[in-house]
PDB file of C-alpha atoms in Angstrom:
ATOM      1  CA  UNK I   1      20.893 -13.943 -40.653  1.00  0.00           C
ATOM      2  CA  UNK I   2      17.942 -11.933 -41.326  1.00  0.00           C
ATOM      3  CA  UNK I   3      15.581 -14.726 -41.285  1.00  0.00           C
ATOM      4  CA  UNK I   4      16.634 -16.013 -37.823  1.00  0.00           C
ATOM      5  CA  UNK I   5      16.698 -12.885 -36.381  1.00  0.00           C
ATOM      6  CA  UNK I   6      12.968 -12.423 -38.026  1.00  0.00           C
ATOM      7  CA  UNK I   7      11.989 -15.820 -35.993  1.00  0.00           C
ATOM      8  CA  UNK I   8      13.628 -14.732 -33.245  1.00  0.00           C
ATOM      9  CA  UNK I   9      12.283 -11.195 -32.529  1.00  0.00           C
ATOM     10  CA  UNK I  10       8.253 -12.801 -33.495  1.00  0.00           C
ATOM     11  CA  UNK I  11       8.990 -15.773 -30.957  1.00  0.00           C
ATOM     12  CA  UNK I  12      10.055 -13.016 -27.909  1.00  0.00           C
ATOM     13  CA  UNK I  13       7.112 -10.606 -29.595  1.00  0.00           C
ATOM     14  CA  UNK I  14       4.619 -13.501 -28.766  1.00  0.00           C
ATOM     15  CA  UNK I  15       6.502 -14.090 -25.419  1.00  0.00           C
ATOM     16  CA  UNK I  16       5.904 -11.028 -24.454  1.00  0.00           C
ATOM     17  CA  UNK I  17       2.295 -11.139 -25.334  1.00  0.00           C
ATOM     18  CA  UNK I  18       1.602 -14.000 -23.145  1.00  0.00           C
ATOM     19  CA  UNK I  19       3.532 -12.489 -20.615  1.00  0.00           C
ATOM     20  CA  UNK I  20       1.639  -8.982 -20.964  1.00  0.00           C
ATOM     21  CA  UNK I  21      -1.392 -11.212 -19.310  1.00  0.00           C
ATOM     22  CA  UNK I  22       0.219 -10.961 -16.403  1.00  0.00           C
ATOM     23  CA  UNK I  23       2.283  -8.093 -16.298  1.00  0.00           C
ATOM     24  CA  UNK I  24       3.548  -6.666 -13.412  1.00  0.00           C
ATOM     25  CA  UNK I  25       2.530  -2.991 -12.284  1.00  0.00           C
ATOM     26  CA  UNK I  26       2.216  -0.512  -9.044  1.00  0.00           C
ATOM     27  CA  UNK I  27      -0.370   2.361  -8.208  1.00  0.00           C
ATOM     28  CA  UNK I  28       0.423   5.054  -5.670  1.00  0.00           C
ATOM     29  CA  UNK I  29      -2.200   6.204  -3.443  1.00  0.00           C
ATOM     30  CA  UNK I  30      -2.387   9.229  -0.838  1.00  0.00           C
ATOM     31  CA  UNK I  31      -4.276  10.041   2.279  1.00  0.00           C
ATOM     32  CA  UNK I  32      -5.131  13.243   4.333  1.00  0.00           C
ATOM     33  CA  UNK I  33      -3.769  13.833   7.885  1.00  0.00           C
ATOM     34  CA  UNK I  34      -5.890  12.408  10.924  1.00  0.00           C
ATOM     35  CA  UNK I  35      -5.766  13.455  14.310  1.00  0.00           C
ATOM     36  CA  UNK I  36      -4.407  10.403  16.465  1.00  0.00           C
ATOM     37  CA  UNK I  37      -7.222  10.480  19.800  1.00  0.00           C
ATOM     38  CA  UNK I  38      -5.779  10.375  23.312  1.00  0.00           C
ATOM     39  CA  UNK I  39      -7.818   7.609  24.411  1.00  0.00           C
ATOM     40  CA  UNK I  40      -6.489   4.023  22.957  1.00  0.00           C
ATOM     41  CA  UNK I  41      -9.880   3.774  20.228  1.00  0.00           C
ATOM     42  CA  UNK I  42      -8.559   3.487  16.832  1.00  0.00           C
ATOM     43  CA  UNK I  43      -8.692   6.085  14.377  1.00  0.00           C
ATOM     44  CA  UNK I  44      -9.420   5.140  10.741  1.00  0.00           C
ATOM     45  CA  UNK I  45      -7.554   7.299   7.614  1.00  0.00           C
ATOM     46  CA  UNK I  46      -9.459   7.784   4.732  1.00  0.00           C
ATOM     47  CA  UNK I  47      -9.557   4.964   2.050  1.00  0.00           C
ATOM     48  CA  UNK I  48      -6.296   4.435  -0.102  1.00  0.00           C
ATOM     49  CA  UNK I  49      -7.328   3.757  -3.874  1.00  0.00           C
ATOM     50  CA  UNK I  50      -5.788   2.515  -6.914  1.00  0.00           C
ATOM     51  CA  UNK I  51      -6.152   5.579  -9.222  1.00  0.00           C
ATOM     52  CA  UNK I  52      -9.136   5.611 -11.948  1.00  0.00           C
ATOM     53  CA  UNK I  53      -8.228   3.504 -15.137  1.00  0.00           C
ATOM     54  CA  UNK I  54      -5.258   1.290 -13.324  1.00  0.00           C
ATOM     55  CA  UNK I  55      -5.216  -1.969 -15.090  1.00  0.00           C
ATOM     56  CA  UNK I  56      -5.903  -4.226 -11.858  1.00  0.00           C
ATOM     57  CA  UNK I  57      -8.817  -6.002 -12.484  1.00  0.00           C
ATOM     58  CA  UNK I  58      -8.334  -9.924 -11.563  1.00  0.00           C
ATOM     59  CA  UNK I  59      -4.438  -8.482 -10.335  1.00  0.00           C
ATOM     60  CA  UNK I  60      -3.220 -10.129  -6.974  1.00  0.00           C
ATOM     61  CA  UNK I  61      -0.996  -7.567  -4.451  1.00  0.00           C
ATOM     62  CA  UNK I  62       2.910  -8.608  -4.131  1.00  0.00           C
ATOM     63  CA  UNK I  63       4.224  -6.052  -1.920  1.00  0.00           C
ATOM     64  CA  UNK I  64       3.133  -2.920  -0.599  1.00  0.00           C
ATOM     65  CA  UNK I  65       5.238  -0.192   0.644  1.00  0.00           C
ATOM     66  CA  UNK I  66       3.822   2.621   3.289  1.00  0.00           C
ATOM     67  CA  UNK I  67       5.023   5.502   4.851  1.00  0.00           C
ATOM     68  CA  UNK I  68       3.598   8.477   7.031  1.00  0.00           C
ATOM     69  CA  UNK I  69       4.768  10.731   9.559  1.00  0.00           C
ATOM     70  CA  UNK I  70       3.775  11.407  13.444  1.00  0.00           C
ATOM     71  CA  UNK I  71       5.339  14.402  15.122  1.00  0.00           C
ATOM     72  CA  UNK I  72       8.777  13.284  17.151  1.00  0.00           C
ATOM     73  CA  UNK I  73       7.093  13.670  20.757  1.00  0.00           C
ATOM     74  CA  UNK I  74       3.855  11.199  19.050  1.00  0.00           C
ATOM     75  CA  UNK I  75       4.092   7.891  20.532  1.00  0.00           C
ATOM     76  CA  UNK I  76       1.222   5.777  18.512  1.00  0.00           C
ATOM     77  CA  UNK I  77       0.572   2.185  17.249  1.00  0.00           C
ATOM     78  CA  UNK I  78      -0.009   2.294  13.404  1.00  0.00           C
ATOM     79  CA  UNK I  79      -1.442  -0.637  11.336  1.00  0.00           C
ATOM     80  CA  UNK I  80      -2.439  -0.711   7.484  1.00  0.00           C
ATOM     81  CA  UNK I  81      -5.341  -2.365   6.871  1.00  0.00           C
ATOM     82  CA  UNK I  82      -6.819  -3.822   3.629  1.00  0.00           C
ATOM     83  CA  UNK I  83     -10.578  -4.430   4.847  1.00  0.00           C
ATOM     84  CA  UNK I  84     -10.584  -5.955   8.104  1.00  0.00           C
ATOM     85  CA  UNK I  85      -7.055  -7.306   7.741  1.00  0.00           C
ATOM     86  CA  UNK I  86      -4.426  -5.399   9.483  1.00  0.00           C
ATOM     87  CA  UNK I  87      -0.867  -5.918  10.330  1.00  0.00           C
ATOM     88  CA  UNK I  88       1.056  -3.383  12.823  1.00  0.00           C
ATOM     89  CA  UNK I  89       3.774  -1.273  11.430  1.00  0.00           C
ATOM     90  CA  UNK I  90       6.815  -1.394  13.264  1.00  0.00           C
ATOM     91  CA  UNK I  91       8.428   2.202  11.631  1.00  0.00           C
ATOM     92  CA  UNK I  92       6.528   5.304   9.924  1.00  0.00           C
ATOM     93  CA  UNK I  93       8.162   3.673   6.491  1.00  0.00           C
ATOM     94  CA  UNK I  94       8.463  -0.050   4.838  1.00  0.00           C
ATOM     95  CA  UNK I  95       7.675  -2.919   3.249  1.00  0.00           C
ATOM     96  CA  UNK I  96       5.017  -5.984   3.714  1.00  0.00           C
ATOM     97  CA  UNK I  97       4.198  -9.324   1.659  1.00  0.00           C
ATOM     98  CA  UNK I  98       1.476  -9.517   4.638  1.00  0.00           C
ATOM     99  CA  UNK I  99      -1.194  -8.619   1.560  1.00  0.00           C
ATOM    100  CA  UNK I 100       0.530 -10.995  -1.339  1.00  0.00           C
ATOM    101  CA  UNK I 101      -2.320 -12.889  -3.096  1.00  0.00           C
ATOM    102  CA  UNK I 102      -5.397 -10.296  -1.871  1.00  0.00           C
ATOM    103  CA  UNK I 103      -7.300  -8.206  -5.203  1.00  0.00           C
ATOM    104  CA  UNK I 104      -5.562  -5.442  -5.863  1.00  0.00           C
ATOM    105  CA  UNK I 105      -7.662  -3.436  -6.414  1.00  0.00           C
ATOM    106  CA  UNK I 106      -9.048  -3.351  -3.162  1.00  0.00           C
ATOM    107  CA  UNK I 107      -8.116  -0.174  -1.267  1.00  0.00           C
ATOM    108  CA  UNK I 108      -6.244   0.122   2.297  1.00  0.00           C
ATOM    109  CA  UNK I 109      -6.436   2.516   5.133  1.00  0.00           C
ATOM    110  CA  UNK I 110      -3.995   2.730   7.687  1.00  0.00           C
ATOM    111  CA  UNK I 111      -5.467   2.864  11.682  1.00  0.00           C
ATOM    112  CA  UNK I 112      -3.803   4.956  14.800  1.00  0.00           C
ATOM    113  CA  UNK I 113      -3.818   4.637  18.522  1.00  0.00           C
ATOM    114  CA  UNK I 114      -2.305   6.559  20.985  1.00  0.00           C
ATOM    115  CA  UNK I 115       0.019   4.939  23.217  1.00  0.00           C
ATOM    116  CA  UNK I 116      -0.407   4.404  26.925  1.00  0.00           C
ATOM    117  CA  UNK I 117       0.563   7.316  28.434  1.00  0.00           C
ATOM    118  CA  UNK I 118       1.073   9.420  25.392  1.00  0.00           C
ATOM    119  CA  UNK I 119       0.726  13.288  24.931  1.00  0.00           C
ATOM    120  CA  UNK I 120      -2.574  14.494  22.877  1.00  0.00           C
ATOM    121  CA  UNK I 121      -2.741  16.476  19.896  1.00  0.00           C
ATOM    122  CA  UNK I 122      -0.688  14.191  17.855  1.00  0.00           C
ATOM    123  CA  UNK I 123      -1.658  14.172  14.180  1.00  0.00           C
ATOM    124  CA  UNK I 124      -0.616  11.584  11.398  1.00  0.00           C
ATOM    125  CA  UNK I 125       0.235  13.069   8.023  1.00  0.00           C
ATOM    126  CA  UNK I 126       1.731  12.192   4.873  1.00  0.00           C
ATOM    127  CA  UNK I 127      -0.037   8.834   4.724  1.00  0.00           C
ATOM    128  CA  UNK I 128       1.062   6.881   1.311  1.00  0.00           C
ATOM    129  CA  UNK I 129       0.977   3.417  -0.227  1.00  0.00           C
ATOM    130  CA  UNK I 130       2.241   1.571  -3.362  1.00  0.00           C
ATOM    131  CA  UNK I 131       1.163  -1.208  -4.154  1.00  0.00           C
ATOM    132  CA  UNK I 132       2.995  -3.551  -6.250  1.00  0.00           C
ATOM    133  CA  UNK I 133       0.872  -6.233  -8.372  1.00  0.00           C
ATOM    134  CA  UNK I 134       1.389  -9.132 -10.681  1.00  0.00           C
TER     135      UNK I 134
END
């Protein structure tokens, strides 16, 4: 019994090791507050990272979740971007395969416009993204 548990646990140890090529993982990235402008232009956050030393080289994105907040009387259009590509958020919290495939280790940034109509001195805060990889 010993023996073909022996075999066993080296053919899942080297089953592992091919898989450990392309192992799964997630980095967490934060950005400071912006002020969201009155006029409709755009307002860029700062640029979300994957944190120094995260294994992504040659890594392709699978999901990413956001979140961030607006004050309750904000009324803004929100869109995370990775480079020039950027798909609107519908909430201030979710989940997108709209990246799936792209390097991960290429860093986002999340834009804001004021609404038609809306109120000024809006500012977004608690800007976040994890980005899961395979």
């Amino acid at each position: 019994m010993k023996g073909r548990l022996a075999g066993g646990l080296s053919v899942l140890c080297a089953a592992g090791a091919a898989l450990g090529a392309t192992a799964a993982g997630s980095w967490v990235a934060n950005a400071p507050g912006v002020p969201v402008p009155v006029s409709a232009r755009a307002v860029r956050s700062a640029e979300l990272l994957p944190p120094p030393g995260a294994a992504v080289e040659g890594r392709r994105v699978a999901t990413v979740h956001w979140q961030y907040a607006l004050p309750p009387s904000a009324r803004a259009h929100a869109w995370l971007c990775q480079a020039e590509h950027c798909v609107a958020l519908a909430g201030a919290r979710g989940t997108s395969t709209a990246f799936a495939g792209a390097a991960a280790g290429s860093g986002f940034h999340f834009r804001f416009a004021a609404a038609p109509g809306a109120p000024g001195g809006a500012r977004a805060s608690r800007m976040q993204v994890i980005v899961n990889y395979q």
